[in-house]
Coordinates of C-alpha atoms and ligand atoms in Angstrom, one line a residue:
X160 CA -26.9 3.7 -33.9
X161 CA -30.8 4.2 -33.9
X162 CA -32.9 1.3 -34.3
X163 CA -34.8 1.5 -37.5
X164 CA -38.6 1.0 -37.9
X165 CA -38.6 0.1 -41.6
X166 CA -39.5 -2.3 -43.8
X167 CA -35.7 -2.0 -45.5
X168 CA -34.4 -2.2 -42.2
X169 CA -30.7 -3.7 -41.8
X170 CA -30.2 -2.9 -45.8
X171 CA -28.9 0.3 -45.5
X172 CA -25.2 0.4 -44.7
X173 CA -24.2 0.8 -40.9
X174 CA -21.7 3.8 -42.0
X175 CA -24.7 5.8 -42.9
X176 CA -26.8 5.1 -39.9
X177 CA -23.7 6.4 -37.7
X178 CA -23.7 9.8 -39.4
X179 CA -27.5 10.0 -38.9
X180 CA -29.0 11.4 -35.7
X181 CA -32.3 10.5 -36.7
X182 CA -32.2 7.6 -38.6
X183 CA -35.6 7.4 -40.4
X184 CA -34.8 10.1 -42.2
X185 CA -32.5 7.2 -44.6
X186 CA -36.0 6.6 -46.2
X187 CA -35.5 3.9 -49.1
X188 CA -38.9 3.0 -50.5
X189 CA -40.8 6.1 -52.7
X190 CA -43.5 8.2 -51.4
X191 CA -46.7 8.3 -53.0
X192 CA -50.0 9.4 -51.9
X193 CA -48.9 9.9 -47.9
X194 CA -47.6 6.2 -48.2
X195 CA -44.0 4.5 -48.5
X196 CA -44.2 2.4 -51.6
X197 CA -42.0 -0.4 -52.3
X198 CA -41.7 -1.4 -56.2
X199 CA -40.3 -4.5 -57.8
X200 CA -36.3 -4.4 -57.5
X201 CA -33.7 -2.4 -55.3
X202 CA -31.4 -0.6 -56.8
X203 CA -28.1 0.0 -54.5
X204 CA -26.8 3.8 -53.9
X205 CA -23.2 4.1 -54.2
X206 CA -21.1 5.8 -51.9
X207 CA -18.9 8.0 -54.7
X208 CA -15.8 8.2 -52.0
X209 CA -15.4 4.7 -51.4
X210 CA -18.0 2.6 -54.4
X211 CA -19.7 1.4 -51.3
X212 CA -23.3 0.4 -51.4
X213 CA -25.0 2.8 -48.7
X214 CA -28.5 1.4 -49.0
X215 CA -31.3 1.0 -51.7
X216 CA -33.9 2.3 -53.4
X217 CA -37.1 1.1 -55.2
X218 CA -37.2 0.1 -58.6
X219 CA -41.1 1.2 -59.3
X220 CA -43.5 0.1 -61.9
X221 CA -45.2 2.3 -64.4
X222 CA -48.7 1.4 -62.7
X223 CA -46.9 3.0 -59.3
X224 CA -46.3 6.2 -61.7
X225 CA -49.5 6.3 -62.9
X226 CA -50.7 6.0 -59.2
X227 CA -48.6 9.1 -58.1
X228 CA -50.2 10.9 -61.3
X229 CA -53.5 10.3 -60.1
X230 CA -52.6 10.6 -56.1
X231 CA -51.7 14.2 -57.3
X232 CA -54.3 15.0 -59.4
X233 CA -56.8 13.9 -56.8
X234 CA -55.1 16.0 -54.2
X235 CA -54.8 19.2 -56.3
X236 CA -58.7 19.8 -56.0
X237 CA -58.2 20.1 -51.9
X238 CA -54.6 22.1 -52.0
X239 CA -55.8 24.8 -54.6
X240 CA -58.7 25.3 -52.2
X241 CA -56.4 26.4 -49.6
X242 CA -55.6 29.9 -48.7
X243 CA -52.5 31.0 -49.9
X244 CA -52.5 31.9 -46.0
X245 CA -52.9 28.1 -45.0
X246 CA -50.0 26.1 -47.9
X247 CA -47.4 29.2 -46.5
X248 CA -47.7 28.1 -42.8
X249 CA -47.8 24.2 -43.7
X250 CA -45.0 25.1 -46.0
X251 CA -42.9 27.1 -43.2
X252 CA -43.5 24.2 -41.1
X253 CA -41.5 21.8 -43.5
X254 CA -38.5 25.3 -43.9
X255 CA -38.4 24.5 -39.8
X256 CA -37.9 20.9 -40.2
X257 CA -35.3 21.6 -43.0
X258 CA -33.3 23.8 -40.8
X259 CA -33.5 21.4 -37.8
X260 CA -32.1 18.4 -39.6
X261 CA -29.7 20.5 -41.3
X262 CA -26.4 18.2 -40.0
X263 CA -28.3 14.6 -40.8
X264 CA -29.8 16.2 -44.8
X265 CA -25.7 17.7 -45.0
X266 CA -24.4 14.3 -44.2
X267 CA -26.5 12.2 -46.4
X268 CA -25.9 14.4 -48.8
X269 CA -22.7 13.7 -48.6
X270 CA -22.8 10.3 -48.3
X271 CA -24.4 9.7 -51.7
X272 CA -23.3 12.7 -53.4
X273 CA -19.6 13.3 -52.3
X274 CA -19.6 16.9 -52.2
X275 CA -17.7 18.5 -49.1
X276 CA -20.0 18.7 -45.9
X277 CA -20.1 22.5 -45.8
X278 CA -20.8 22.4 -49.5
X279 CA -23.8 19.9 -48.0
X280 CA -24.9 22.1 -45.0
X281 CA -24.6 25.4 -47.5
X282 CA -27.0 23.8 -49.5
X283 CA -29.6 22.7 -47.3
X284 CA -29.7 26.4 -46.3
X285 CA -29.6 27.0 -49.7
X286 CA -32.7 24.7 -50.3
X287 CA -34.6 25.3 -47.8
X288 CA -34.0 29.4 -48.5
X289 CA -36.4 28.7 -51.8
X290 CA -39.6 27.2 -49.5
X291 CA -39.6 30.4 -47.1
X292 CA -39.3 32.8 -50.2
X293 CA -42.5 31.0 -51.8
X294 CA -44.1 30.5 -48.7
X295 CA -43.9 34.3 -48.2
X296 CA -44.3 35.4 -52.2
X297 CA -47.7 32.9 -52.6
X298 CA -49.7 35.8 -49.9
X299 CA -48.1 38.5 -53.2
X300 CA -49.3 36.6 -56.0
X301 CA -51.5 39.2 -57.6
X302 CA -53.2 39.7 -60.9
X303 CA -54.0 42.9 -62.7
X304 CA -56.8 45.1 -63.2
X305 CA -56.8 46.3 -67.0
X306 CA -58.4 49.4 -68.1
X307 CA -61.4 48.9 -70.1
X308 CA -61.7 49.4 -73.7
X309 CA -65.1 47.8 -73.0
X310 CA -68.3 49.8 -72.2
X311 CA -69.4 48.8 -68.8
X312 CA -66.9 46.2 -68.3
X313 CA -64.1 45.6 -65.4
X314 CA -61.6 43.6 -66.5
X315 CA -58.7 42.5 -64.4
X316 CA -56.2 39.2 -64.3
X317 CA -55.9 36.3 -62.0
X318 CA -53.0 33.6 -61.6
X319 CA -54.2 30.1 -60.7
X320 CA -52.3 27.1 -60.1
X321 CA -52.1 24.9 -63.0
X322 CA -52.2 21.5 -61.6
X323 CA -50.0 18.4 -61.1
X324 CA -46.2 19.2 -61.8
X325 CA -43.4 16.9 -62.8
X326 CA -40.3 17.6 -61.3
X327 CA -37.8 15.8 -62.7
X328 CA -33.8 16.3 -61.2
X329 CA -30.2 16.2 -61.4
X330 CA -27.8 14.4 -58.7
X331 CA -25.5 17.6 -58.4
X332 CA -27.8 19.9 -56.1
X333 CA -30.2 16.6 -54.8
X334 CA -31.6 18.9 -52.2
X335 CA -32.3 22.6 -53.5
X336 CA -32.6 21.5 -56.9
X337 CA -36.2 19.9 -55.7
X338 CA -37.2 22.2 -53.4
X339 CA -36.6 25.1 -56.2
X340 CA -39.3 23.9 -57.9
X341 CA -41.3 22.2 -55.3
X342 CA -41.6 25.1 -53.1
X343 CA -42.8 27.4 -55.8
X344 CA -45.1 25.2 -57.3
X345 CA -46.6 23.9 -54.1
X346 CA -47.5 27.6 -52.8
X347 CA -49.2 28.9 -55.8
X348 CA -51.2 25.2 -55.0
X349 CA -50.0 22.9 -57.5
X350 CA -49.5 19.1 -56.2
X351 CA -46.1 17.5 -57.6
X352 CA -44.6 14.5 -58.4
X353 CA -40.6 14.5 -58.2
X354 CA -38.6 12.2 -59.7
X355 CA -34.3 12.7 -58.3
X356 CA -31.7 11.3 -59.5
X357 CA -31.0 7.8 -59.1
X358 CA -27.6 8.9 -57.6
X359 CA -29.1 10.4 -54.7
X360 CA -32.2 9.8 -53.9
X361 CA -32.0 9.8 -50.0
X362 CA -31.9 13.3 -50.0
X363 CA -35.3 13.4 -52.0
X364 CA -36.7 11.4 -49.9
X365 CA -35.5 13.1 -46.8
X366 CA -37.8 15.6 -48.2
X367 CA -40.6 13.6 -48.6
X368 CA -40.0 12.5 -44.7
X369 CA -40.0 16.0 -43.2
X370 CA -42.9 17.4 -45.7
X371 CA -45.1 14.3 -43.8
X372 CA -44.2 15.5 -40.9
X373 CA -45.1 18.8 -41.6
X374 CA -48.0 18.7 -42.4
X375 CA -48.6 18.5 -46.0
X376 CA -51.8 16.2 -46.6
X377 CA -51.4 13.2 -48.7
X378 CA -50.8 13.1 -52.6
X379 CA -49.4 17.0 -52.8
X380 CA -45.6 15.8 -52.5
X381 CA -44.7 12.3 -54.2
X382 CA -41.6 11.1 -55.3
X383 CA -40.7 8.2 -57.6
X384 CA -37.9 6.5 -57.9
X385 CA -36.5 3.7 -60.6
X386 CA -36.2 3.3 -64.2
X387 CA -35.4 7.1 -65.4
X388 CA -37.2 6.9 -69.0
X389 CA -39.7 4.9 -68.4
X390 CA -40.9 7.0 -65.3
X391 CA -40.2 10.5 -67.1
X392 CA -42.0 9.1 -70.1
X393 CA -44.7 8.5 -68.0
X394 CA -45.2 11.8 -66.6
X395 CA -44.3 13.5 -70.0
X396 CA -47.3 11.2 -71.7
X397 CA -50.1 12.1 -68.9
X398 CA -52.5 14.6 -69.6
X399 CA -53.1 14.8 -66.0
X400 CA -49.3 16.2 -65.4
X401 CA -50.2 19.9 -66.8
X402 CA -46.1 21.3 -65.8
X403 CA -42.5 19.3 -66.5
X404 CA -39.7 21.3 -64.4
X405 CA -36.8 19.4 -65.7
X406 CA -33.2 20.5 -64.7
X407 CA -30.4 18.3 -66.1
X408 CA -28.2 18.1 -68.9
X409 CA -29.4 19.5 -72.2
X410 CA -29.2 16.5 -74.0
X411 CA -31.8 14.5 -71.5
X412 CA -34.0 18.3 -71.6
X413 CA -34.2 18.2 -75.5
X414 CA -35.5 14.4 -75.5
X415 CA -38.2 15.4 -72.7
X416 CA -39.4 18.2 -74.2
X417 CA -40.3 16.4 -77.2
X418 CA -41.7 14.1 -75.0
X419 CA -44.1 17.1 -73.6
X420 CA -45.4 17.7 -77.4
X421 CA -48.1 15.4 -77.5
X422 CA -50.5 17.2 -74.5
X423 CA -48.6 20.2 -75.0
X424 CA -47.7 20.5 -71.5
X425 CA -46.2 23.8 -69.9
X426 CA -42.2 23.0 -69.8
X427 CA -39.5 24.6 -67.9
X428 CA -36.2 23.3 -68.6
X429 CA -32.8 24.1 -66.6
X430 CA -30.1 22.8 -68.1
X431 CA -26.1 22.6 -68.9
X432 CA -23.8 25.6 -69.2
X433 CA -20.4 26.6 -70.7
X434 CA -20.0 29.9 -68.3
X435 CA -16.9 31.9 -69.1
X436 CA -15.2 33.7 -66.9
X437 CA -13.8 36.8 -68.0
X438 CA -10.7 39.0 -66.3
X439 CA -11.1 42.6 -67.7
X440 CA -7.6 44.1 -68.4
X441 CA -8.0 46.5 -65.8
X442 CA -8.8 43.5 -63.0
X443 CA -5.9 42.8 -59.8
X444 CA -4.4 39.5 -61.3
X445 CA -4.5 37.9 -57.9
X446 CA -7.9 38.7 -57.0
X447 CA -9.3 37.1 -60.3
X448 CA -7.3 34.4 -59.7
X449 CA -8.5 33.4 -56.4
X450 CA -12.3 33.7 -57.8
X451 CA -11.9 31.8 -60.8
X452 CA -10.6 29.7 -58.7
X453 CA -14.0 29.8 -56.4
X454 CA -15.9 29.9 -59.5
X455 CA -14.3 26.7 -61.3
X456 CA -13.6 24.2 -58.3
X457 CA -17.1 24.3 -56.0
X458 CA -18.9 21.1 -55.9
X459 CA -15.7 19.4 -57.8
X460 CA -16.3 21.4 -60.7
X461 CA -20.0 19.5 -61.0
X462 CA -22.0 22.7 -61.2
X463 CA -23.9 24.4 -63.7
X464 CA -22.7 27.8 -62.8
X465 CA -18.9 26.6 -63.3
X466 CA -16.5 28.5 -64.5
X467 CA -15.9 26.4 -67.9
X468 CA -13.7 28.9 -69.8
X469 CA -11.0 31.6 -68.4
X470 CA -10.0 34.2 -71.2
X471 CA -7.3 36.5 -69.6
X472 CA -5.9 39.5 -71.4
X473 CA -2.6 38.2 -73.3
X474 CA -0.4 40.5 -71.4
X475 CA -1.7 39.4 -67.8
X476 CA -1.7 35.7 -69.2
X477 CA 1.5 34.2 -67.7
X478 CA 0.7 36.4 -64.2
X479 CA -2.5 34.9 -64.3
X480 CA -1.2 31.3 -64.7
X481 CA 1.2 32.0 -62.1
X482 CA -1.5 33.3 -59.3
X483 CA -3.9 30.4 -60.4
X484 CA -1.7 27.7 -59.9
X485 CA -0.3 28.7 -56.6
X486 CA -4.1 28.9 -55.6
X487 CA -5.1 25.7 -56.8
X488 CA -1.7 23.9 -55.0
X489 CA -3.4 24.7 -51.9
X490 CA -6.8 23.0 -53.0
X491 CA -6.8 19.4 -50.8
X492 CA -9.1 16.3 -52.6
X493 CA -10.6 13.6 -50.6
X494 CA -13.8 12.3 -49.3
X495 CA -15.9 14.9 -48.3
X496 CA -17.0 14.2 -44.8
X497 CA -13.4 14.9 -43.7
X498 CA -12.4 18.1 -42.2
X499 CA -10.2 20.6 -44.4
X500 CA -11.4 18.9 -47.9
X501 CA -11.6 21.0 -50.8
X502 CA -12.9 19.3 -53.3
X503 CA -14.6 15.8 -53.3
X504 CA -15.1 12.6 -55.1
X505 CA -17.2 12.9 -58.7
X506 CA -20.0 11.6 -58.8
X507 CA -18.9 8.1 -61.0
X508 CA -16.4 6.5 -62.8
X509 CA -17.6 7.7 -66.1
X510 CA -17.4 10.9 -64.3
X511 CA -13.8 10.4 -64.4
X512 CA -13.4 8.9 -67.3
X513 CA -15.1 11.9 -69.2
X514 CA -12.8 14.4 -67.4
X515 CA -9.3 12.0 -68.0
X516 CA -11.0 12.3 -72.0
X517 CA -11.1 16.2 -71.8
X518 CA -7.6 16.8 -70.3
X519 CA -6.4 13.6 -73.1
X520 CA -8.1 15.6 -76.1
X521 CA -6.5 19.2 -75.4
X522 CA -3.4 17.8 -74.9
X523 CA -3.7 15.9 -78.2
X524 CA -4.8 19.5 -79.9
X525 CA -1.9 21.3 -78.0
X526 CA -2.8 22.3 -74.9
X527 CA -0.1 23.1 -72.4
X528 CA -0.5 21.3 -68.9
X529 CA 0.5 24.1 -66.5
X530 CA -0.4 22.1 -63.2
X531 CA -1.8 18.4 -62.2
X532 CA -0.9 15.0 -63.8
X533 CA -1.5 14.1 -67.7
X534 CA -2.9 11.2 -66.8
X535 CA -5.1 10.7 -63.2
X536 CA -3.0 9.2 -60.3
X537 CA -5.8 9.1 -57.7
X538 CA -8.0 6.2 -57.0
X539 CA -11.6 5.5 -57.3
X540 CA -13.4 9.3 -58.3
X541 CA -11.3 11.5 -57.3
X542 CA -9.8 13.1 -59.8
X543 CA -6.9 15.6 -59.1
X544 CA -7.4 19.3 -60.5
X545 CA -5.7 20.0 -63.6
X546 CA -4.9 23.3 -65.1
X547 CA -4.4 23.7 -68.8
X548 CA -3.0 27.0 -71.3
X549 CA -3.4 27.5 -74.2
X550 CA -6.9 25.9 -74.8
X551 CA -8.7 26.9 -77.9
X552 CA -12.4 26.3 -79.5
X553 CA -11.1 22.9 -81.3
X554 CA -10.9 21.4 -77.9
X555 CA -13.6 19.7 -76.2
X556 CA -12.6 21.2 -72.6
X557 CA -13.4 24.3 -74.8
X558 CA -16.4 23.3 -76.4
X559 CA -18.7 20.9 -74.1
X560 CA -19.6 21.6 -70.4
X561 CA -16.9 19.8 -68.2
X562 CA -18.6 18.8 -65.0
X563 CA -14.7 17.9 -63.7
X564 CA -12.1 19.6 -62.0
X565 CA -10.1 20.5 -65.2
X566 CA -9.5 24.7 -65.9
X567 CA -9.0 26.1 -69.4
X568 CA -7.4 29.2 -69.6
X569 CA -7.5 31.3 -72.9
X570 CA -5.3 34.4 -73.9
X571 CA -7.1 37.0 -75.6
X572 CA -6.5 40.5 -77.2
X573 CA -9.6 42.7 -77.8
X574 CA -13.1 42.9 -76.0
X575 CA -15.0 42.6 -79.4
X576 CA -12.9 39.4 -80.2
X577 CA -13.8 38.1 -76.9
X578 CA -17.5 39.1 -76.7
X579 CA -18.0 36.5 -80.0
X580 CA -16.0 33.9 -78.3
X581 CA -17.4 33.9 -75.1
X582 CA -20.7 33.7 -76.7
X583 CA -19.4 30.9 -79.6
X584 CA -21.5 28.0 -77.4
X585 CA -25.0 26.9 -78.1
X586 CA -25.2 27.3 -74.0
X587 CA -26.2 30.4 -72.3
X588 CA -26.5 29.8 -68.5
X589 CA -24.2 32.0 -66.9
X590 CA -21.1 34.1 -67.2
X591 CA -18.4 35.7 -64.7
X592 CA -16.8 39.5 -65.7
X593 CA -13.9 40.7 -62.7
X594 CA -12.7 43.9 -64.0
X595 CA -13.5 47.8 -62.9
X596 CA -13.8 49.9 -65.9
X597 CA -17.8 50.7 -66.2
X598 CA -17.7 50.8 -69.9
X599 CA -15.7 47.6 -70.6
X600 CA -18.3 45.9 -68.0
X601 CA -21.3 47.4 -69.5
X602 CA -20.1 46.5 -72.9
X603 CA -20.1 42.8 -71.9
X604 CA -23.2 42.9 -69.8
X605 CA -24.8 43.9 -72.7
X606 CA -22.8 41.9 -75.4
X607 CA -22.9 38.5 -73.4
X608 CA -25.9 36.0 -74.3
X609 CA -26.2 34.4 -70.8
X610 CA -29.2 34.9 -68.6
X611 CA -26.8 35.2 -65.6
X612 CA -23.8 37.8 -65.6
X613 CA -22.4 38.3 -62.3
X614 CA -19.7 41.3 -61.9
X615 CA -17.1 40.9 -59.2
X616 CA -19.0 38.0 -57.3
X617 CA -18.6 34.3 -57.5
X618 CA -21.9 34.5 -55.9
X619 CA -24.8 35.1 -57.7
X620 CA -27.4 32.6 -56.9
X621 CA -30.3 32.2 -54.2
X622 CA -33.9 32.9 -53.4
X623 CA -34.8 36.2 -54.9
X624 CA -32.7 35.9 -58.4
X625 CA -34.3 34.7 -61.7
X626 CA -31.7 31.5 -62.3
X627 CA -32.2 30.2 -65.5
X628 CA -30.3 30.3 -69.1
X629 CA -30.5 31.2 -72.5
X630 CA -30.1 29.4 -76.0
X631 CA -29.4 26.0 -74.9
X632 CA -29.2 26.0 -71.2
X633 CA -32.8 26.2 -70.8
X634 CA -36.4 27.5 -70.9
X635 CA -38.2 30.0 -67.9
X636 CA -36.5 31.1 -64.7
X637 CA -36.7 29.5 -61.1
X638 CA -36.7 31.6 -57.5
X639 CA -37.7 35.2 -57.5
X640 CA -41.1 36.6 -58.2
X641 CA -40.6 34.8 -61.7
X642 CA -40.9 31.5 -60.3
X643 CA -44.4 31.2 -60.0
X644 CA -44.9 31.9 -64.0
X645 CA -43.7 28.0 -64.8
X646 CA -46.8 26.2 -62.5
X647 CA -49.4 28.9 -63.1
X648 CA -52.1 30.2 -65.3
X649 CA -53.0 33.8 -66.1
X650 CA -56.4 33.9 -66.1
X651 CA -58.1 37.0 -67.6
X652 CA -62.3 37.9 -66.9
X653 CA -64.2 40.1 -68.1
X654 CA -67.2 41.4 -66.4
X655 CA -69.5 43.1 -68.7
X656 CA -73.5 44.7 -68.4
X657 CA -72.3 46.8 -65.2
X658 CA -73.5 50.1 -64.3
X659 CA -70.9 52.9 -65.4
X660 CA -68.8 54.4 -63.2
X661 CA -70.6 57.8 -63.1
X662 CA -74.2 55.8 -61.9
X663 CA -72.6 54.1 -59.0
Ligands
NAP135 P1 -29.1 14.1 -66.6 O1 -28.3 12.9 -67.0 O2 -29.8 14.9 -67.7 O3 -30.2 13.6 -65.6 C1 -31.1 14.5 -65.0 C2 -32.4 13.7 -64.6 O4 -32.9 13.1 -65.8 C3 -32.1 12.6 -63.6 O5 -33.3 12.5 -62.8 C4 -32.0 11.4 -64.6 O6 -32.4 10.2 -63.9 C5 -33.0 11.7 -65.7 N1 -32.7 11.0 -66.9 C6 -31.5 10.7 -67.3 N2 -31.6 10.1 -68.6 C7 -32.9 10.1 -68.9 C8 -33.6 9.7 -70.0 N3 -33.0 9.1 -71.1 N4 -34.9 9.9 -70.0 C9 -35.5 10.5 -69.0 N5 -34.9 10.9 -67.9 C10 -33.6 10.7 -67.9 O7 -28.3 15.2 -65.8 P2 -27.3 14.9 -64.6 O8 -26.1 14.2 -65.1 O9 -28.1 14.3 -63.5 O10 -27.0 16.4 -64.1 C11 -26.0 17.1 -64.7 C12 -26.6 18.2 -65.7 O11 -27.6 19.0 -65.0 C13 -25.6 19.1 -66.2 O12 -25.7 19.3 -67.6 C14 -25.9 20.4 -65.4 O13 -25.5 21.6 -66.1 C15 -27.3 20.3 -65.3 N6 -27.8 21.2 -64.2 C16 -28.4 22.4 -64.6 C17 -28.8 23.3 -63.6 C18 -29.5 24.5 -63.9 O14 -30.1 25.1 -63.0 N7 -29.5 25.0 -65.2 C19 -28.6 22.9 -62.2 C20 -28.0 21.7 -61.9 C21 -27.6 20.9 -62.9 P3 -31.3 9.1 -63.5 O15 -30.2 9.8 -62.7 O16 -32.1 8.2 -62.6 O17 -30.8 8.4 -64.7

């Protein structure tokens, strides 16, 4: 075990420090202004796969917040300055550090989230994909020139960094979740102030670790931790904090946003989904099968992308069932770290409790339980994977987005019948279509209101894709060229009294 050089040191659980090749990267107190900050109270981080307390983190007061506000705000005047040049190699040096403590960020990761450790080390690469592709994008960041309808005028466009950011997050992705945002806003020269998830802060604050040691000067990269509405209320109140990036539930994102009213603050909002997943009459029954499959389990289910509803052509219906369940026997639960896991703890007990509820409710409303146990036989959070028929839109598995294990499957009989049922959720994150026909895909493409459609691939997110939803899952779009448009102005001039064109 490494010795620790902290001021928390010996509170943090020994089973951590012996996954950990480098152990200050357990960092427990918040980071503001280049500092580590320690606030009034601890509050312990649970192990999900055991309920075991792996270490603590600080419960800060709102003058701390207010100092991270202004720690930002003082070092946005010095970041902006930078050349886009300058934040891109500072910000490459922190993609290095990523990738070289990609096993210790994977392991605490996995350690306070409970997701599988190649979940873990896919998302670090996952995460740390986001700060290259901003790094690079920030040197392309160009305005327009406009054609004049002005005599002896040039008019043109420039994008400018709008200032500090609030970054608030979710426990399911702790790592890429942050870095998003962070890596977009900090290369278009905004200075942030992140607040993760209570769940799993350690991986936020791994972050914070290797950005120091990057490079990145003082007061550009904060993060808070402690009482979640007192801290986002906070940020949402300063007129300093000129961006929210909030990516959560939608319930949370609604309250926040009215929150943002008062300074009218620039708000980007990622939120829940209800994805279905669609199997086109035309698809290979075992093929779907195995994707759903991909699509409803990763991350335990705890993912905004999952598959949350499965409508399979009535006459493919019992096939489908068939090929599902012989997939998901092979699916092996336990604690993440170990080799040959499929699916990992959830996050809580109320985690639990909510997906026991669901599979209670549609077998109450007449749901048939194809595979799995009515009621939960494993201990702590893990939660068994349950398969239900026969689920319809009076069901809450149906209606809200699970966040569990639990697969709905839905018979249907006509593509026009389905486009309205797919679409009968006040979500619109993302949706799956398997299938071949052109024409049937097309007609769902266009039909489906999710911001998202991915055909033939459970894979559909990284670095260069807009991710983000419609109706209720959210406002703007994170990665691609897009990404810059939540933490930046458009600034138009106009340069009148010059010489025309033909006197020059
Ligand atoms: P959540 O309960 O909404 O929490 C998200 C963040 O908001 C956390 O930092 C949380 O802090 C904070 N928070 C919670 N209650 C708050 C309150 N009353 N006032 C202010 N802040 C508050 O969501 P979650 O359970 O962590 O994450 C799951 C949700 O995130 C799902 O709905 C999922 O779909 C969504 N999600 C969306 C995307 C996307 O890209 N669209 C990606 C990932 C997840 P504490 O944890 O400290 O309470």
């Amino acid at each position: 075990m490494a010795a620790l050089n902290l001021p928390y040191e010996g509170k943090a659980s020994d089973t951590v420090l012996e996954h950990l090749e480098d152990a200050r990267l357990l960092r427990q107190l918040a980071y503001i202004n280049g500092k580590w900050v320690t606030g009034t109270e601890d509050i312990p981080v649970i192990n999900p796969a055991d309920d075991r307390v792996i270490g603590y983190v600080t419960s800060l007061k709102k003058s701390q917040i207010d100092n991270a506000i202004n720690a930002a705000d003082k070092a946005f005047t010095k970041w902006r300055a930078l050349s886009a040049e300058q934040r891109a190699t500072l910000l490459m040096a922190w993609h290095d550090l990523l990738l070289a403590n990609k096993e210790d960020l994977a392991r605490l990761m996995v350690l306070e989230q409970g997701k599988t450790l190649n979940e873990a080390q896919g998302e670090i690469d996952y995460g740390a994909s986001f700060v290259r592709w901003f790094a690079e994008e920030a040197r392309r960041a160009y305005g327009d020139t406009i054609p004049s309808h002005i005599p002896n005028a040039q008019l043109a466009t420039l994008r400018e960094p709008i200032g500090v950011a609030a970054l608030i997050t979710p426990w399911n992705f702790p790592n890429a979740m942050i870095t998003r945002k962070a890596a977009a806003a900090l290369a278009i020269g905004c200075t942030v102030v992140v607040k993760p998830a209570n769940e799993t802060p350690f991986s936020a604050l791994a972050l914070a670790e290797l950005a120091e040691r990057a490079g990145i000067p003082a007061g550009v990269f904060n993060v808070v931790t402690g009482d979640a509405p007192m801290i986002s209320a906070t940020l949402c109140a300063s007129d300093k904090v000129k961006a929210l990036s909030f990516t959560g539930s939608t319930r949370v994102g609604k309250l926040l946003l009215s929150q943002c009213a008062d300074t009218v603050k620039k708000c980007s909002m990622e939120l829940g989904g209800n994805a279905p997943f669609i199997v086109l009459p035309d698809m290979d029954i075992q093929e779907a099968a195995s994707a759903a499959i991909d699509a409803k389990f990763q991350t335990s289910g705890q993912d905004c992308l999952a598959a949350n509803r499965i409508f399979v052509p009535r006459d493919k219906h019992d096939e489908f069932i068939a090929a599902f369940a012989a997939g998901m026997k092979k699916l092996r639960v336990g604690d993440g770290m170990r080799k040959g896991i499929d699916l990992g703890p959830l996050i809580n007990h109320q985690a639990v409790e909510k997906a026991q509820s669901l599979v209670d409710d549609a077998l109450e409303k007449g749901a048939t339980l194809v595979m799995g146990s009515p009621h939960n036989a494993l201990k702590g959070n893990f939660f068994n994977p349950v398969l239900l028929a026969d689920v319809t839109p009076e069901m809450s598995v149906y209606r809200e987005e699970n966040f569990c294990p639990v697969a709905g499957v839905i018979a249907y009989d006509d593509l026009d019948e389905l486009i309205i049922a797919a679409n009968d959720t006040e979500y619109g994150l993302a949706a799956y279509i398997y299938g071949n026909d052109i024409r049937d895909i097309w007609k769902l493409m266009r039909g489906l209101e999710f911001g998202m459609v991915s055909v033939n691939s459970v894979k559909m997110t990284g670095h260069p894709i807009p991710f983000g939803g419609m109706k209720q899952s959210g406002l703007g779009r994170e990665g691609s060229r897009h990404g810059f448009d939540e933490y930046s102005e458009i600034k138009y001039y106009c340069l009148g009294g010059l010489p025309t064109a033909s006197g020059c």
